[in-house]
PDB file of C-alpha atoms in Angstrom:
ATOM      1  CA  UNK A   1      -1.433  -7.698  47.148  1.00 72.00           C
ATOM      2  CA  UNK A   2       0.994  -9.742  49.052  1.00 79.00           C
ATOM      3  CA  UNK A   3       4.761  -9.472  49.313  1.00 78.00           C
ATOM      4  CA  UNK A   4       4.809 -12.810  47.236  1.00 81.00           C
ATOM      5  CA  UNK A   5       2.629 -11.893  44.713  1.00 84.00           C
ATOM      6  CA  UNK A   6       4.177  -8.413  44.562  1.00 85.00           C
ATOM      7  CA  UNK A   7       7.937  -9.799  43.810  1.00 87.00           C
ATOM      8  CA  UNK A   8       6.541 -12.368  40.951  1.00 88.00           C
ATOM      9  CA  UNK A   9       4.929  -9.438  39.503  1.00 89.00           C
ATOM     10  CA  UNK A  10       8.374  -7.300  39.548  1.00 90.00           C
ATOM     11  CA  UNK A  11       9.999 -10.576  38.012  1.00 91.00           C
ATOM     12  CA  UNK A  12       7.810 -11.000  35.332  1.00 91.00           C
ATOM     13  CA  UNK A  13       8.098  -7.072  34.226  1.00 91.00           C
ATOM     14  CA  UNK A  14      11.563  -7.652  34.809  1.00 92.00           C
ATOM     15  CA  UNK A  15      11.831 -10.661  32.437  1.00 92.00           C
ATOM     16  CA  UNK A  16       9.671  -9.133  29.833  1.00 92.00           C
ATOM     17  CA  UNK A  17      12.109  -5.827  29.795  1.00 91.00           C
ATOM     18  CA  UNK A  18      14.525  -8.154  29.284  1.00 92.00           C
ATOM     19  CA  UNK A  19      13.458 -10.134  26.588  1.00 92.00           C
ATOM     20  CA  UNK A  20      12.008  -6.677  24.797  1.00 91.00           C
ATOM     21  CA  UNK A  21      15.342  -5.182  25.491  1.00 87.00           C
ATOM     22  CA  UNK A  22      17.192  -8.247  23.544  1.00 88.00           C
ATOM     23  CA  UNK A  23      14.901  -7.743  20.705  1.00 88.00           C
ATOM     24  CA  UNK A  24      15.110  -4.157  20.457  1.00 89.00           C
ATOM     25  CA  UNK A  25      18.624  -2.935  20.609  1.00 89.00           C
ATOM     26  CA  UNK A  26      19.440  -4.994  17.314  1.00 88.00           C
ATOM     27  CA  UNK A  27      17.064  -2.994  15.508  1.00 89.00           C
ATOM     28  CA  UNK A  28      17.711   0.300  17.036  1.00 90.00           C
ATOM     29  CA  UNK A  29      21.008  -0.129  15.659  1.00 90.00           C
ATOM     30  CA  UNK A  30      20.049  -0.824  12.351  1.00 89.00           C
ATOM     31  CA  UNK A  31      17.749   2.219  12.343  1.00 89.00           C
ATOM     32  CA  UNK A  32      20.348   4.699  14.043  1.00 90.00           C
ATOM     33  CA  UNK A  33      23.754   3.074  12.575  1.00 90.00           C
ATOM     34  CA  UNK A  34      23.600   4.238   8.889  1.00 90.00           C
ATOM     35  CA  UNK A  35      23.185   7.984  10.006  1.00 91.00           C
ATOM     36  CA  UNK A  36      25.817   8.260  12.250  1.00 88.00           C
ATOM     37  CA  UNK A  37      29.126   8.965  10.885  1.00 86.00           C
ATOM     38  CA  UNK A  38      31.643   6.453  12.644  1.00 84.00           C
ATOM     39  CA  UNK A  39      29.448   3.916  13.749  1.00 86.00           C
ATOM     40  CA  UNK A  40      30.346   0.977  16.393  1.00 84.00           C
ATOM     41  CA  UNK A  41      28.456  -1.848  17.511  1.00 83.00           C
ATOM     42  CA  UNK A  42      27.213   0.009  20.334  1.00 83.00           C
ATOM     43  CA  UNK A  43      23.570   2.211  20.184  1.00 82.00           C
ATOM     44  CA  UNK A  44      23.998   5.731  20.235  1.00 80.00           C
ATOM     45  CA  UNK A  45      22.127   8.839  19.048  1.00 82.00           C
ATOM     46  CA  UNK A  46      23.000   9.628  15.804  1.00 82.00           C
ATOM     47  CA  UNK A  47      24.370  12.498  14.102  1.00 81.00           C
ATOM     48  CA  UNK A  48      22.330  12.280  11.132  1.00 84.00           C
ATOM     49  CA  UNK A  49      24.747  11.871   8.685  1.00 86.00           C
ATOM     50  CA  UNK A  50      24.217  10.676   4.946  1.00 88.00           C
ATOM     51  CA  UNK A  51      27.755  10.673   4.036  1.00 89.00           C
ATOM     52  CA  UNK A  52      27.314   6.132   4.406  1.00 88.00           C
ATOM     53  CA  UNK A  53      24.846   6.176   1.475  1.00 91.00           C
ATOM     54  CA  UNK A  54      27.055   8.369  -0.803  1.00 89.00           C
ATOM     55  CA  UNK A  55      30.024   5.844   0.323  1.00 88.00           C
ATOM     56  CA  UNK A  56      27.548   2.546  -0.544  1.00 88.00           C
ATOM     57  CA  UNK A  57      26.647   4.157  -4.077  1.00 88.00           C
ATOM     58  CA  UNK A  58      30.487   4.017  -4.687  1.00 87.00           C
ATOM     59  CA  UNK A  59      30.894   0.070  -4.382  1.00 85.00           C
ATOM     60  CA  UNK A  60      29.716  -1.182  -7.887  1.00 87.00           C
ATOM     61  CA  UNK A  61      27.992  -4.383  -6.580  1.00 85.00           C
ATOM     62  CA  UNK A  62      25.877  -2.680  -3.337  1.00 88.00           C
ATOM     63  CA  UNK A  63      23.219  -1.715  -5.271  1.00 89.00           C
ATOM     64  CA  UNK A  64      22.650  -3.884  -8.229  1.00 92.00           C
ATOM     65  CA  UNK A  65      22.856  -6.598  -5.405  1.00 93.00           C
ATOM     66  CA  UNK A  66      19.511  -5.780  -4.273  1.00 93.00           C
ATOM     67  CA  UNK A  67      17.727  -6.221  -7.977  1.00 94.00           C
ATOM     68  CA  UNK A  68      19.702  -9.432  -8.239  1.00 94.00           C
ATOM     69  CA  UNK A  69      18.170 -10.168  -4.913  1.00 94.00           C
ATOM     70  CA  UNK A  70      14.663  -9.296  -6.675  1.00 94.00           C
ATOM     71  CA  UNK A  71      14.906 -11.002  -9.162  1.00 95.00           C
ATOM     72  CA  UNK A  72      16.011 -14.276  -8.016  1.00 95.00           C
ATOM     73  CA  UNK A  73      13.121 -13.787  -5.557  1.00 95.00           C
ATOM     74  CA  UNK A  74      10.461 -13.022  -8.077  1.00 95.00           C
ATOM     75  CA  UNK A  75      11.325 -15.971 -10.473  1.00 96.00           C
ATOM     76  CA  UNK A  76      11.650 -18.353  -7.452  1.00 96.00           C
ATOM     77  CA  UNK A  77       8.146 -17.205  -5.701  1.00 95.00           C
ATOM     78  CA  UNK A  78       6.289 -17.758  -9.231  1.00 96.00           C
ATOM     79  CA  UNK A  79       7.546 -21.104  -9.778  1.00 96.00           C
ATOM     80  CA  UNK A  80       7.296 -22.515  -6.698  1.00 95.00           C
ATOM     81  CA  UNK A  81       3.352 -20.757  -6.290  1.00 95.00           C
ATOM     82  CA  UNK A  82       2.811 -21.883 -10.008  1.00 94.00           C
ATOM     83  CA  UNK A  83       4.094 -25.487  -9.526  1.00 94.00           C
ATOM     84  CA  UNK A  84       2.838 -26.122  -6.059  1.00 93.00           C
ATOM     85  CA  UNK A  85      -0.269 -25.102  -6.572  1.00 92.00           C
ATOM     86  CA  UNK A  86      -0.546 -27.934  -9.440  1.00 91.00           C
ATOM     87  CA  UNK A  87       0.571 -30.451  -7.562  1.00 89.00           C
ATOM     88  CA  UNK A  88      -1.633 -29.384  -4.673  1.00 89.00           C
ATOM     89  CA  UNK A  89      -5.083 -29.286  -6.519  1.00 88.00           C
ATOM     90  CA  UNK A  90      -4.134 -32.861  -7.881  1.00 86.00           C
ATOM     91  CA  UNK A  91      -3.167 -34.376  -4.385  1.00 84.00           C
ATOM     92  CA  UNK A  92      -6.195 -32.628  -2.716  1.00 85.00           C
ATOM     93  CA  UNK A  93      -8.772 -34.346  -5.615  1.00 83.00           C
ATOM     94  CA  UNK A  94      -6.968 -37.000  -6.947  1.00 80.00           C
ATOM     95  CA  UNK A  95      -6.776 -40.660  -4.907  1.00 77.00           C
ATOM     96  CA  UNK A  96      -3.747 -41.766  -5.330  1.00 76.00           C
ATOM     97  CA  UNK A  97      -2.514 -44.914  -3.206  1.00 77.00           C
ATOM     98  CA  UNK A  98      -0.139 -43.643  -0.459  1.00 77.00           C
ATOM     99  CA  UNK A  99      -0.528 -39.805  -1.096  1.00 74.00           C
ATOM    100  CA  UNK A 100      -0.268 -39.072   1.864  1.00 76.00           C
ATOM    101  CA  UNK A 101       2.962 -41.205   3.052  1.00 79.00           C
ATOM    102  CA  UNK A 102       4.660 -39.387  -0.077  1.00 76.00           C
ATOM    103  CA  UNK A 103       3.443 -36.214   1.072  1.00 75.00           C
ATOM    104  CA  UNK A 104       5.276 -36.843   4.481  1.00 76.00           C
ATOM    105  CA  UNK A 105       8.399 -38.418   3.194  1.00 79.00           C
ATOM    106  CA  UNK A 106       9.266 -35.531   0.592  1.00 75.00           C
ATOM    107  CA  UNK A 107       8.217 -32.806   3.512  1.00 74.00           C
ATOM    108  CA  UNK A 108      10.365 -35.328   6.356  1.00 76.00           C
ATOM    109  CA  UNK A 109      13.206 -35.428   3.223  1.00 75.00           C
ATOM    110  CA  UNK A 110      13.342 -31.637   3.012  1.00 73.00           C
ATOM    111  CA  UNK A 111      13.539 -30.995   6.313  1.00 71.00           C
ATOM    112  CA  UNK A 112      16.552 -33.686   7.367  1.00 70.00           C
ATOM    113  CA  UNK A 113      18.522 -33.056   4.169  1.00 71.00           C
ATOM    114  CA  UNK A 114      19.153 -29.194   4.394  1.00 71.00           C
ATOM    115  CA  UNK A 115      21.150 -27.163   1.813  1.00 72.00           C
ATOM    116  CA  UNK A 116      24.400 -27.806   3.609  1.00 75.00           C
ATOM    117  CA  UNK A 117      24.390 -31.317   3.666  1.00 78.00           C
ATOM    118  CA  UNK A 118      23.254 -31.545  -0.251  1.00 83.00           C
ATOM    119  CA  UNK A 119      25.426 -28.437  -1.499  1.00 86.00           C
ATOM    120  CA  UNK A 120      28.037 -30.764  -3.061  1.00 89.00           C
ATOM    121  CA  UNK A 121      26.016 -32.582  -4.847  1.00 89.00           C
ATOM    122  CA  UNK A 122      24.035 -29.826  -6.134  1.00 90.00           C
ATOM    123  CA  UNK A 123      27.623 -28.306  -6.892  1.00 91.00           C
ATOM    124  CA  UNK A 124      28.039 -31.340  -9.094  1.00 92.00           C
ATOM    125  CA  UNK A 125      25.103 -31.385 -10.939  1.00 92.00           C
ATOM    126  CA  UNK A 126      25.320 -27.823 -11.536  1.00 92.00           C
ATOM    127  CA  UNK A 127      28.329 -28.491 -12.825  1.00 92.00           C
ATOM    128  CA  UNK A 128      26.822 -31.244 -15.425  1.00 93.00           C
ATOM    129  CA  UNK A 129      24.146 -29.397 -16.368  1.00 93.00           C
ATOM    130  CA  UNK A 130      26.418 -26.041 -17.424  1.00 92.00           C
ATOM    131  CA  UNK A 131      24.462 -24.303 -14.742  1.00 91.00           C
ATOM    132  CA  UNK A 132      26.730 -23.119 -12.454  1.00 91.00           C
ATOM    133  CA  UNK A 133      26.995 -18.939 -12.116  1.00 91.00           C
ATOM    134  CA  UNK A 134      23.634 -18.645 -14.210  1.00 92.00           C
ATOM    135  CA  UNK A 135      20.114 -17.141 -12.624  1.00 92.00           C
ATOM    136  CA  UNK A 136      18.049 -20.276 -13.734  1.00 94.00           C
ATOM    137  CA  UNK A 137      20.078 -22.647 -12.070  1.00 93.00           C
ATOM    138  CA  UNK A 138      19.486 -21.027  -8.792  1.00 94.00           C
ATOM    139  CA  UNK A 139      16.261 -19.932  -9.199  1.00 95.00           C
ATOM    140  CA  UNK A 140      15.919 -24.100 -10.013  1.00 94.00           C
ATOM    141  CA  UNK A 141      17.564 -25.114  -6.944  1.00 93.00           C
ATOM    142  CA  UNK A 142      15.686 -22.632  -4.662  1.00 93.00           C
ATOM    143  CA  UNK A 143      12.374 -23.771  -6.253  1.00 93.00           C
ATOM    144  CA  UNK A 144      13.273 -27.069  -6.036  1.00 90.00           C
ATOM    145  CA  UNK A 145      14.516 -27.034  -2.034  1.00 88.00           C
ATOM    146  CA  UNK A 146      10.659 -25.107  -1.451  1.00 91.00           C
ATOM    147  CA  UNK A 147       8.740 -27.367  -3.270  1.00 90.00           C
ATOM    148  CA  UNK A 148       8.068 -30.107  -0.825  1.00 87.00           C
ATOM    149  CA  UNK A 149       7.071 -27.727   2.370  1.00 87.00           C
ATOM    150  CA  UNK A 150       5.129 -25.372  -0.229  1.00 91.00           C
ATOM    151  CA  UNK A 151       2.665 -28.307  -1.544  1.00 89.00           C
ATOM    152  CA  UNK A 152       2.238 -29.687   1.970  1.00 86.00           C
ATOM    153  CA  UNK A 153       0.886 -26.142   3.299  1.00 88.00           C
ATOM    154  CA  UNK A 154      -1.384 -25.304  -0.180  1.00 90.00           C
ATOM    155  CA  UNK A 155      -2.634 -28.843   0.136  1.00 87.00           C
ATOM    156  CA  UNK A 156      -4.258 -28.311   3.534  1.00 86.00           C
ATOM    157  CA  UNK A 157      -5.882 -25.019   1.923  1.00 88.00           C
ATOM    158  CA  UNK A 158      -7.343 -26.988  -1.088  1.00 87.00           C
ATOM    159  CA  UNK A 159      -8.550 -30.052   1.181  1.00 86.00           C
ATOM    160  CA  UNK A 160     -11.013 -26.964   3.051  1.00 86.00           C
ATOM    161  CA  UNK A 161     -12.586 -25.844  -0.130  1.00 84.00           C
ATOM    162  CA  UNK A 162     -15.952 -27.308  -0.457  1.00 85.00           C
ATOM    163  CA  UNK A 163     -16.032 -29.475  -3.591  1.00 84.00           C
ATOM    164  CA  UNK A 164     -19.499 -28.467  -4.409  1.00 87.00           C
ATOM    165  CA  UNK A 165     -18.064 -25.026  -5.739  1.00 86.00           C
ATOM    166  CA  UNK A 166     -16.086 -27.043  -8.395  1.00 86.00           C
ATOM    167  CA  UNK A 167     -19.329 -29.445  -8.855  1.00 86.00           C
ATOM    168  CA  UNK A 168     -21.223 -26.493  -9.285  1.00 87.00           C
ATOM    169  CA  UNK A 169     -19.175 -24.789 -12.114  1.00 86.00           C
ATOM    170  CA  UNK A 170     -18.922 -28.408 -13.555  1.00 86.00           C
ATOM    171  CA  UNK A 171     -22.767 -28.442 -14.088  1.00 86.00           C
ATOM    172  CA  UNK A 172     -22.330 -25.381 -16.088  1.00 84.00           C
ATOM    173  CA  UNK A 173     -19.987 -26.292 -18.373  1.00 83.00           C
ATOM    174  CA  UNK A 174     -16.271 -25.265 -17.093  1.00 84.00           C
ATOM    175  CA  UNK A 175     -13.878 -27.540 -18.223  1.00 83.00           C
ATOM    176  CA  UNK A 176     -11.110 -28.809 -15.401  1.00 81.00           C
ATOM    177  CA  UNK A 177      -8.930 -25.532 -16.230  1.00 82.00           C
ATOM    178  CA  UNK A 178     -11.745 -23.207 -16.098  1.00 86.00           C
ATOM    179  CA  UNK A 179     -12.894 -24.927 -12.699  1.00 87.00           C
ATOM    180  CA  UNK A 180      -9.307 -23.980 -11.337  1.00 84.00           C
ATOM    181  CA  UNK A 181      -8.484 -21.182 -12.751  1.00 86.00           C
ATOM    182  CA  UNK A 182     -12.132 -18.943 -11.667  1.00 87.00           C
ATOM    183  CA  UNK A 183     -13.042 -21.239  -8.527  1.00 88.00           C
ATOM    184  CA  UNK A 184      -9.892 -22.878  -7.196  1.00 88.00           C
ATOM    185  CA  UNK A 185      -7.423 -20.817  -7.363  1.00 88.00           C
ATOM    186  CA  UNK A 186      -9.793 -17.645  -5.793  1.00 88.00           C
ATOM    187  CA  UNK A 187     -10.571 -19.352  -3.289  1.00 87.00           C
ATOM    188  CA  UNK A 188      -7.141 -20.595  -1.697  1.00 88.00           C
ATOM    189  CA  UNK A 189      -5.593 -16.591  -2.427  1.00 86.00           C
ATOM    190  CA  UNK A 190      -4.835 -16.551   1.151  1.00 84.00           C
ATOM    191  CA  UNK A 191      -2.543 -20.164   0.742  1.00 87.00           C
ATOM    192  CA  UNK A 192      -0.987 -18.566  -2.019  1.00 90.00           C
ATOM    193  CA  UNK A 193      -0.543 -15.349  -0.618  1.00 87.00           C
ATOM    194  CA  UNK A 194       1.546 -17.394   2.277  1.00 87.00           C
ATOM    195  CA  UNK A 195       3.350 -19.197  -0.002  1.00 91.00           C
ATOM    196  CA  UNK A 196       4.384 -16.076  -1.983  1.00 91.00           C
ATOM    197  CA  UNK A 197       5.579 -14.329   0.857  1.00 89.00           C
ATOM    198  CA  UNK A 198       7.434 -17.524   2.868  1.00 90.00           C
ATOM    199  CA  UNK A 199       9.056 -17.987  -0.308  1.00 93.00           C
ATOM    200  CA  UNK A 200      10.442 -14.578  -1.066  1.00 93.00           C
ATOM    201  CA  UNK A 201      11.712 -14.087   2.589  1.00 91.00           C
ATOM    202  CA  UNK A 202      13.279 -17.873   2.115  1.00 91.00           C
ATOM    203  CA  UNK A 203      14.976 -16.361  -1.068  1.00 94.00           C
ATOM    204  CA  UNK A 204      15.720 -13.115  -0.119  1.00 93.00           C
ATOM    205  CA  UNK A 205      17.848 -14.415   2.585  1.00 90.00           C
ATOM    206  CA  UNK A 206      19.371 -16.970   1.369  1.00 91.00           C
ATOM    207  CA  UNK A 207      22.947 -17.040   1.688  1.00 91.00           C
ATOM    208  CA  UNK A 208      23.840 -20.141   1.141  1.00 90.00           C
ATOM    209  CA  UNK A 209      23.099 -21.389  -2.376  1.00 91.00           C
ATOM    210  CA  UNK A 210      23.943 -18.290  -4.196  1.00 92.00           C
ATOM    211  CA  UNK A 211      27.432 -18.138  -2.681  1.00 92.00           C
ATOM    212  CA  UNK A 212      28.426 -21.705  -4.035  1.00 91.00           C
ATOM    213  CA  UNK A 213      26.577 -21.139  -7.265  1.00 92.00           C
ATOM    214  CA  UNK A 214      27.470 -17.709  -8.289  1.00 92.00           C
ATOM    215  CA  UNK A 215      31.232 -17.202  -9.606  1.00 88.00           C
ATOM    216  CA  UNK A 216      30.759 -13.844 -10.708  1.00 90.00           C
ATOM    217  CA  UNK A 217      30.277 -10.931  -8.174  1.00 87.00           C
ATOM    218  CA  UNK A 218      28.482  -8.857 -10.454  1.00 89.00           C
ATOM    219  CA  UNK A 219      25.457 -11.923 -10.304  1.00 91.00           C
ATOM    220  CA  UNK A 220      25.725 -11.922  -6.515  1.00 91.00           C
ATOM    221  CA  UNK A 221      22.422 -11.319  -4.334  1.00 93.00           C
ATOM    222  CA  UNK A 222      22.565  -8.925  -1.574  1.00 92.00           C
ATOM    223  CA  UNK A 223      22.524 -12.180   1.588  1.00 91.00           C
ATOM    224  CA  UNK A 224      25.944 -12.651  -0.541  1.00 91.00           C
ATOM    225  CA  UNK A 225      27.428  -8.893  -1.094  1.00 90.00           C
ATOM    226  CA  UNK A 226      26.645  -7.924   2.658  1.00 87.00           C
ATOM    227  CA  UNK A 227      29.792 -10.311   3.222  1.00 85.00           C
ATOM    228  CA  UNK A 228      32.263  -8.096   1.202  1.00 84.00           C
ATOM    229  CA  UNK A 229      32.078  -5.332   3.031  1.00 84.00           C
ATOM    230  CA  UNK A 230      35.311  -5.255   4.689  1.00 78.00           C
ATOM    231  CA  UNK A 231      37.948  -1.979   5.217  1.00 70.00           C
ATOM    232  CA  UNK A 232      41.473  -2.421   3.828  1.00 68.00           C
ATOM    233  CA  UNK A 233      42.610  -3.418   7.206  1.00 70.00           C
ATOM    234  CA  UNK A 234      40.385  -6.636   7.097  1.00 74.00           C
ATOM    235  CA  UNK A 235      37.937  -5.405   9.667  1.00 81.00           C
ATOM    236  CA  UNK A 236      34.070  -5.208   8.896  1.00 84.00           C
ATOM    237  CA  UNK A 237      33.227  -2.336   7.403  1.00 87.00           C
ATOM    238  CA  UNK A 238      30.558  -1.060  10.303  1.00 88.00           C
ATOM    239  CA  UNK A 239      29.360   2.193   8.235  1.00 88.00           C
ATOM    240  CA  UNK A 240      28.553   0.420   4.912  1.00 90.00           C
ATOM    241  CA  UNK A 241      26.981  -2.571   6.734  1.00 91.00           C
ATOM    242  CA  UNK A 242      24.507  -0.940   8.763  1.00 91.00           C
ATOM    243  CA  UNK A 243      23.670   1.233   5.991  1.00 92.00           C
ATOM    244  CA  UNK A 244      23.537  -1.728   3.369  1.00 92.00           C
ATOM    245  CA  UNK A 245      21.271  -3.632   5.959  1.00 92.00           C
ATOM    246  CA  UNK A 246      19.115  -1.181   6.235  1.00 92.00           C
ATOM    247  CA  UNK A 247      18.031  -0.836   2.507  1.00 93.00           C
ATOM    248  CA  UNK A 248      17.873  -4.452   2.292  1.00 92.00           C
ATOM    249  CA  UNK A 249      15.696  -5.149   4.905  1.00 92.00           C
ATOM    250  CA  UNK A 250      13.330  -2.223   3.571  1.00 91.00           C
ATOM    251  CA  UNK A 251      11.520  -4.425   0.725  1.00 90.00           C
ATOM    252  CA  UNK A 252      10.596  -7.087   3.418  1.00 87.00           C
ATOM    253  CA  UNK A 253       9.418  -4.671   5.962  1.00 87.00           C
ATOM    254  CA  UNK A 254       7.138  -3.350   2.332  1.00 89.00           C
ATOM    255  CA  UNK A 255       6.238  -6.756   1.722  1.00 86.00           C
ATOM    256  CA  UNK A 256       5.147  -7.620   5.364  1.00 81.00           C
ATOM    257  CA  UNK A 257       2.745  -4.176   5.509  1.00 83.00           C
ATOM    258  CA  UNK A 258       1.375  -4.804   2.456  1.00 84.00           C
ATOM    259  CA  UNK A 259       0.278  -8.844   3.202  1.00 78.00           C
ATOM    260  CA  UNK A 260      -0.858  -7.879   6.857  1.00 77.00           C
ATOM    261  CA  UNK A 261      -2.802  -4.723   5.266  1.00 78.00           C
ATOM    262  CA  UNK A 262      -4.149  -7.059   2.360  1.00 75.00           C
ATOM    263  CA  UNK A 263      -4.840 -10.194   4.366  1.00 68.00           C
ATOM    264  CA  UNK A 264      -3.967  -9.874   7.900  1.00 62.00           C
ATOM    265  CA  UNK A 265      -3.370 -12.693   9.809  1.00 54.00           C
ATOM    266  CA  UNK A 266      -6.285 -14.129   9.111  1.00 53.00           C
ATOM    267  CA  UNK A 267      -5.467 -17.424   7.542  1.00 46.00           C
ATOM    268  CA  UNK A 268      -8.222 -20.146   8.261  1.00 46.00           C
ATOM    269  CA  UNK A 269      -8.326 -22.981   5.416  1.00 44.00           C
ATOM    270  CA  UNK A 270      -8.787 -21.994   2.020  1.00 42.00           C
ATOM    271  CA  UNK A 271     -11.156 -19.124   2.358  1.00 42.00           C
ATOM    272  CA  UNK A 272     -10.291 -15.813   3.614  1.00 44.00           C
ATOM    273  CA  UNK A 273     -12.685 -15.418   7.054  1.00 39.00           C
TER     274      UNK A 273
END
């Protein structure tokens, strides 16, 4: 090996320290922070304290936080799965004159006009509708802002399934729910499994929409209660943050195991390879 050769090869491992270095501390503070008793934002080895979590039981809104969190997720990630998938089947089979130009505008139209630029007008219209600080309107707003990017991906999935399945099931009586209920809908379970999971992680962290929504702090997801903690002298609360973060990023970690276990990463089309 040259001298040339050998100093590229030094750069490179150094570069990729680096990089793994930039990645890693974060989370080897979120995994030592909670357990150490007067935490700061540097990494250190901890002293494997619990007293953190007996001090986050003691705020009333840390933990019910994280079912709020849940449940907004839940609702939103059936709807939008539910609802896109509809919409989906019917763009994939149904000719309609410029489907796909609408298909590009509403995806283009969710992309552009992000939750920042529309929250005042969704404000508003809360506000009409008598929405404002209640689950459904959020969980109607979320759906709504996932919607356009959720049909675009499920329609790709239902555009790979061979229509001779449906044709098939057709010939033997199945009516149009029956063909997607037992043929469609099986065979696109890895689109949906996306979709499910993209939209809970969308939800889950969503800080956003639930902080101009919400008025009451007891409704408040977690993305919104991490931004409370504060001690009386108006700096962040170091100890009940790290702690807090880590049980809320727990589920997601769950979640991810459990979709790479089920389905790996092995998303080609509508059928599982």
């Amino acid at each position: 090996m040259s001298p040339a050769q050998l100093l590229r090869r030094i750069g490179f491992y150094v570069f990729v320290a680096v990089i793994t270095a930039f990645f890693a501390l974060p989370m080897l503070w979120l995994v030592t922070a909670p357990f150490t008793r007067n935490p700061s934002l540097s990494v250190s080895w901890p002293d494997f304290t619990l007293s953190n979590f007996g001090a986050l039981t003691d705020d009333p809104n840390a933990l019910p936080s994280l079912y709020n969190s849940a449940v907004l997720s839940l609702w939103t990630m059936l709807i939008t799965v539910a609802v896109a998938a509809l919409a989906a089947y019917a763009l994939s089979r149904v000719r309609i004159p410029g489907r796909d130009g609408i298909l590009y505008l509403l995806l283009l139209l969710s992309s552009v006009i992000t939750g920042t630029a529309a929250m005042v007008p969704i404000f508003q219209l809360m506000f009409k509708l008598h929405l404002l600080d209640k689950d459904v309107g959020v969980i109607l707003v979320m759906t709504g802002g996932l919607l356009p990017a959720a049909i675009f991906i499920l329609k790709d999935f239902m555009d790979t399934m061979p229509k001779s399945y449906e044709e098939s099931a057709r010939v033997f009586g199945a009516n149009s729910f029956q063909v997607l209920g037992h043929v469609v809908l099986p065979n696109v379970r890895p689109g949906l499994a996306t979709i499910a999971v993209w939209a809970v992680v969308n939800v889950w962290g969503n800080f956003l929409m639930p902080f101009l929504l919400y008025r009451t702090p007891e409704k408040q997801p977690a993305a919104v209660t991490l931004n409370n903690f504060y001690t009386e002298g108006g700096q962040p609360n170091l100890a009940l943050i790290s702690t807090f973060s880590l049980l809320y990023s727990i589920p997601v970690v769950i979640m991810f195991l459990f979709v790479s276990r089920r389905y790996g990463f092995r998303f080609h089309g509508g059928i599982k390879a």
